[in-house]
PDB file of C-alpha atoms in Angstrom:
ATOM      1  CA  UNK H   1      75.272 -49.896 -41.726  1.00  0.00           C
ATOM      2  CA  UNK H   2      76.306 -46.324 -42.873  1.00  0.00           C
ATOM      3  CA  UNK H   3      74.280 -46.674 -45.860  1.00  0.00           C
ATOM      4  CA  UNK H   4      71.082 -47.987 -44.005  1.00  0.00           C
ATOM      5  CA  UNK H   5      71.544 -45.009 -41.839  1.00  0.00           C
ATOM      6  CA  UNK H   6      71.621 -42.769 -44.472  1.00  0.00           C
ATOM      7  CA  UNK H   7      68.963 -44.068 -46.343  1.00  0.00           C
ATOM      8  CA  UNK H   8      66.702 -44.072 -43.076  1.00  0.00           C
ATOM      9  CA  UNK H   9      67.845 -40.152 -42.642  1.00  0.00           C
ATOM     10  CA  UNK H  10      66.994 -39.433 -46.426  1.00  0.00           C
ATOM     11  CA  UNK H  11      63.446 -41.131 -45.318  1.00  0.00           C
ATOM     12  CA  UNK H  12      63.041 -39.113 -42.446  1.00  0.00           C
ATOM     13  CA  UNK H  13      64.002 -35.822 -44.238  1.00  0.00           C
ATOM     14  CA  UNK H  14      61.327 -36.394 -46.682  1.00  0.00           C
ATOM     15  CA  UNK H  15      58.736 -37.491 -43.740  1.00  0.00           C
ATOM     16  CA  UNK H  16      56.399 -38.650 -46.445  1.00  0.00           C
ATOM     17  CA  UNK H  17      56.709 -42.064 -48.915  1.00  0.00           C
ATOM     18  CA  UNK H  18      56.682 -45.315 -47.990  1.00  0.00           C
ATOM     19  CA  UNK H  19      59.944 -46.962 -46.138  1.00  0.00           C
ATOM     20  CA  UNK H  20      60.356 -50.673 -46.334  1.00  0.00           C
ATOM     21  CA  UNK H  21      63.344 -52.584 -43.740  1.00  0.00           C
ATOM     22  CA  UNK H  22      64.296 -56.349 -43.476  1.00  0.00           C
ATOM     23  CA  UNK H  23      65.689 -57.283 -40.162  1.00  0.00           C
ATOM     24  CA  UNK H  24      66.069 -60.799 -39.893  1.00  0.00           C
ATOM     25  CA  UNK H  25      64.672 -60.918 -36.794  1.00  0.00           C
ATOM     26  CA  UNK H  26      62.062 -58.213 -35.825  1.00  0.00           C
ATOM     27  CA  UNK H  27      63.449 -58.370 -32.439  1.00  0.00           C
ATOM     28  CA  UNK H  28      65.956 -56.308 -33.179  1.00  0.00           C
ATOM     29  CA  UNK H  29      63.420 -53.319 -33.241  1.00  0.00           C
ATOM     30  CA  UNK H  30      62.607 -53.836 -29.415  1.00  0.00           C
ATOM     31  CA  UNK H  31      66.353 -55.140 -28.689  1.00  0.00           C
ATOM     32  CA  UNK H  32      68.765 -52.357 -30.209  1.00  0.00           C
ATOM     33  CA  UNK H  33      68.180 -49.063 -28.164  1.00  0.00           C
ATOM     34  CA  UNK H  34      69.919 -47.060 -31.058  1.00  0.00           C
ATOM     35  CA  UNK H  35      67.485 -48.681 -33.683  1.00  0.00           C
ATOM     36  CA  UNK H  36      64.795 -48.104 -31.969  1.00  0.00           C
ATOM     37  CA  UNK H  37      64.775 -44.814 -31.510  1.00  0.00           C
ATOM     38  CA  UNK H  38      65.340 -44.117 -35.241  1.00  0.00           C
ATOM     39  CA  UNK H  39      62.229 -46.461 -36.209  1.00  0.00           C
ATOM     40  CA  UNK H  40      60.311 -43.938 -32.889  1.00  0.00           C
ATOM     41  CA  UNK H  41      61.466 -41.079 -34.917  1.00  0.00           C
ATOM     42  CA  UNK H  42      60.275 -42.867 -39.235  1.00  0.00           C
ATOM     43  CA  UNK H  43      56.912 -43.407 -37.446  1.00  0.00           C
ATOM     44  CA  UNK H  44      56.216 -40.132 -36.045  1.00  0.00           C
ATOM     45  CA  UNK H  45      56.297 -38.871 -39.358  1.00  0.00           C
ATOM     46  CA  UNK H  46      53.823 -39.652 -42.535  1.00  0.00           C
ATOM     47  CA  UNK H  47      56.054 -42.346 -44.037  1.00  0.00           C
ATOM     48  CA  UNK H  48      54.203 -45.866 -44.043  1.00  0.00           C
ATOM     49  CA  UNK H  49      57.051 -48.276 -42.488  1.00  0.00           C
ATOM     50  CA  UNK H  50      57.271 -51.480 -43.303  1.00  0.00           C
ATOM     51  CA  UNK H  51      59.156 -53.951 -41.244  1.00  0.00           C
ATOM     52  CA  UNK H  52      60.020 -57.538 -42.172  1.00  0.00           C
ATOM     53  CA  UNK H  53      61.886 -60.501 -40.635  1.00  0.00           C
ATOM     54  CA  UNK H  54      61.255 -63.738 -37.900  1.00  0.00           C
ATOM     55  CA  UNK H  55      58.161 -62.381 -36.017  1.00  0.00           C
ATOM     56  CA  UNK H  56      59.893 -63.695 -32.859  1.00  0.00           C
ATOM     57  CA  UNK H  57      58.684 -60.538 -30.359  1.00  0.00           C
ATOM     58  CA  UNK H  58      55.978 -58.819 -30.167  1.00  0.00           C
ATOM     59  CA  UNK H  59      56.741 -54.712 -31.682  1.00  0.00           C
ATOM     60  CA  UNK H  60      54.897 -52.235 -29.160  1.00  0.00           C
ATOM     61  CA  UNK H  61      51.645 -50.670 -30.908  1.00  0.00           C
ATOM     62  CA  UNK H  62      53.668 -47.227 -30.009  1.00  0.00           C
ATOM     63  CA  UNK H  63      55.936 -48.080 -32.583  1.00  0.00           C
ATOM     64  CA  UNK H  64      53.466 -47.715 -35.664  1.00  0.00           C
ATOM     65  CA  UNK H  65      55.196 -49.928 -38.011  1.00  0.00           C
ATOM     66  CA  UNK H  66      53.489 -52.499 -40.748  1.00  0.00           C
ATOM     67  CA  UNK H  67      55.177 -56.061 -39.279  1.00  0.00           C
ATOM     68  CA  UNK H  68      55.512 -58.450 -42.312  1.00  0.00           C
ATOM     69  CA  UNK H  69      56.906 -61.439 -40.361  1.00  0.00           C
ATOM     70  CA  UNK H  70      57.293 -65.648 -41.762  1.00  0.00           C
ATOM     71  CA  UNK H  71      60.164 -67.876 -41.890  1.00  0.00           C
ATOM     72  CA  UNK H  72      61.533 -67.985 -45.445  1.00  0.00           C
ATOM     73  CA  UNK H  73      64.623 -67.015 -46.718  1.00  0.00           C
ATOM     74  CA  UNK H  74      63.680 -63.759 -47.372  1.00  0.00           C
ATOM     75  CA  UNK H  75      62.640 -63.358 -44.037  1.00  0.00           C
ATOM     76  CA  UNK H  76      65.395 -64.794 -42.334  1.00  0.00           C
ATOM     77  CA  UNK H  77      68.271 -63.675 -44.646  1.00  0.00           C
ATOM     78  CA  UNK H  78      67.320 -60.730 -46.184  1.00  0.00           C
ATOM     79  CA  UNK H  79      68.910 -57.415 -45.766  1.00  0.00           C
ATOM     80  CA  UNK H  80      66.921 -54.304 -47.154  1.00  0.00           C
ATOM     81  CA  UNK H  81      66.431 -50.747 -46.770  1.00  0.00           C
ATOM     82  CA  UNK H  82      64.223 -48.901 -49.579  1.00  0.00           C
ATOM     83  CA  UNK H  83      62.541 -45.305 -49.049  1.00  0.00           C
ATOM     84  CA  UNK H  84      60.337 -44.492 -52.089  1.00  0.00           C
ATOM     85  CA  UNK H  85      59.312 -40.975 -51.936  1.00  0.00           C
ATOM     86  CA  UNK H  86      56.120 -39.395 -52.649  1.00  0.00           C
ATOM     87  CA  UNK H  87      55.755 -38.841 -56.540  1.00  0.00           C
ATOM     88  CA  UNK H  88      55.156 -35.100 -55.883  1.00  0.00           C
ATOM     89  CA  UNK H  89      57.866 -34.649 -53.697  1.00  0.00           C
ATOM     90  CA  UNK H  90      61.899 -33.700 -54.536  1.00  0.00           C
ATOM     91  CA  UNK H  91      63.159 -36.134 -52.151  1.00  0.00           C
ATOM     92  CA  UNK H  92      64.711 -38.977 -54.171  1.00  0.00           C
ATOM     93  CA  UNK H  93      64.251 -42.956 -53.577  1.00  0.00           C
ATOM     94  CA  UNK H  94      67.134 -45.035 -52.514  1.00  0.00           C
ATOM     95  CA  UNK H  95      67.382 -48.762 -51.879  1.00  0.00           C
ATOM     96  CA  UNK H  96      69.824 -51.253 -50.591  1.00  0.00           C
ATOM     97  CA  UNK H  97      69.325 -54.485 -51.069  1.00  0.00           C
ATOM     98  CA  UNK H  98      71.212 -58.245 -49.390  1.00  0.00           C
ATOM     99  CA  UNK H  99      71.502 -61.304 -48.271  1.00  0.00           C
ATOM    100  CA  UNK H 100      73.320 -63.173 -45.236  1.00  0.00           C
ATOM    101  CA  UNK H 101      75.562 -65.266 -47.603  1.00  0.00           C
ATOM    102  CA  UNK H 102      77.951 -66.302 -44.154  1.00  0.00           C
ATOM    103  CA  UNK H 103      78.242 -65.230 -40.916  1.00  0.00           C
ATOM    104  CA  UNK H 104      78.151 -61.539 -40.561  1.00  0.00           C
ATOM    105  CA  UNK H 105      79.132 -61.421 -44.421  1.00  0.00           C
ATOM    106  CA  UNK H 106      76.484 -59.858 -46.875  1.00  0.00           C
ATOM    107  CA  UNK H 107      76.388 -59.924 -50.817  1.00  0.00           C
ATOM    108  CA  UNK H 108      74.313 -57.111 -52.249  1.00  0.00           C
ATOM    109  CA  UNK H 109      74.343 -53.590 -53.675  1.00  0.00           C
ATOM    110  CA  UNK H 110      72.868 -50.073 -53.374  1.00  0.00           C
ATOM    111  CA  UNK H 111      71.145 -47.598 -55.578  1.00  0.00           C
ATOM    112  CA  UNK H 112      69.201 -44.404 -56.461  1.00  0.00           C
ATOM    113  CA  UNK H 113      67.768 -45.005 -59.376  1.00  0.00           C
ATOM    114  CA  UNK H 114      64.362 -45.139 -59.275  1.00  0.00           C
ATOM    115  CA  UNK H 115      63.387 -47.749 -61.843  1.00  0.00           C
ATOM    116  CA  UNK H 116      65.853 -50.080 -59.570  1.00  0.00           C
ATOM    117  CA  UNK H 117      64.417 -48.966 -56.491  1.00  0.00           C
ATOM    118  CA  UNK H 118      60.478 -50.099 -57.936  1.00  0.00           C
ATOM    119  CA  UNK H 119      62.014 -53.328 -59.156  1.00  0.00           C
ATOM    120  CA  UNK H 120      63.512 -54.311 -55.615  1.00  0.00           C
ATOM    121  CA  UNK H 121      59.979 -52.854 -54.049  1.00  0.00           C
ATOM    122  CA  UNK H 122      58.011 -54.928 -56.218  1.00  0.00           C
ATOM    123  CA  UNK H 123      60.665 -58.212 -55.335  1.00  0.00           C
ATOM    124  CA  UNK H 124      59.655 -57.670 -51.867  1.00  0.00           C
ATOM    125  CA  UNK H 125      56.155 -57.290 -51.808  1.00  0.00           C
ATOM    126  CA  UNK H 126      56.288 -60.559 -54.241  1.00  0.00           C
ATOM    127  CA  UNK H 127      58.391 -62.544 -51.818  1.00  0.00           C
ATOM    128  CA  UNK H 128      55.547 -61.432 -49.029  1.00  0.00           C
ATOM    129  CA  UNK H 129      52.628 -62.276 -51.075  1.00  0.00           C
ATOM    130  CA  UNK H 130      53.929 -65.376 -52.285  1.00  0.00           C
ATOM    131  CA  UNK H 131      56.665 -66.812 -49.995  1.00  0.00           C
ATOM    132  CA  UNK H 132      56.335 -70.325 -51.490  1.00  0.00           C
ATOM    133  CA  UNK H 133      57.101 -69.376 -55.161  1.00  0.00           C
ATOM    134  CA  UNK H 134      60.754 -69.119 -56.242  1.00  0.00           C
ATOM    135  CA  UNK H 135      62.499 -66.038 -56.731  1.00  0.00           C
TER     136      UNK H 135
END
């Protein structure tokens, strides 16, 4: 969680990029008062958010975030936070990446390299675009 945070505050810094978030359930948007107010806060600026999970609520059209919902693995399981910055811009892009391998028990990894933060970018838009293919 410290990492997502910190990723999300990197984002916000920058105010510009794109930011892309897998929740499991988009619920947790509406739901989580302290996660809310951070997504209020990514979509006031010029970042394009992109959310992910179970589209089981509807997100409030004051919270201008991209929903990307379905009912795959990815979508259910997945655990992501990736800010890509603005090419022009000095922020730098950071990603973490999971998946719900047990109750409340995650196997993934983080990074800042760039190259790894465009792969896991281009995993997820894949997954999206083509949720019956395997991965």
């Amino acid at each position: 969680i410290a990492l997502s945070r910190a990723i999300e505050r990197r984002a916000l810094d920058a105010g510009r990029g794109t930011f892309r978030v897998g929740f499991q359930r988009l619920s947790r948007l509406v739901d989580e008062a302290g996660t809310r107010r951070v997504y209020e806060r990514l979509a006031e600026t010029d970042l394009a958010v992109h959310a992910y999970g179970v589209g089981d609520t509807e997100l409030p059209e004051s919270l201008r975030v991209t929903a990307h919902t379905g009912t795959t693995e990815f979508h259910r399981r997945g655990w992501f936070v990736v800010f890509e910055p603005l090419a022009a811009s000095d922020a730098e892009p950071a990603a973490l990446y999971a998946i719900e391998v047990g109750d409340n028990r995650w196997d993934g990894f983080w990074t800042y390299t760039p190259e790894r933060v465009a792969g896991i970018t281009e995993v997820i838009t894949d997954l999206v675009m083509h949720p019956s293919e395997p991965r």
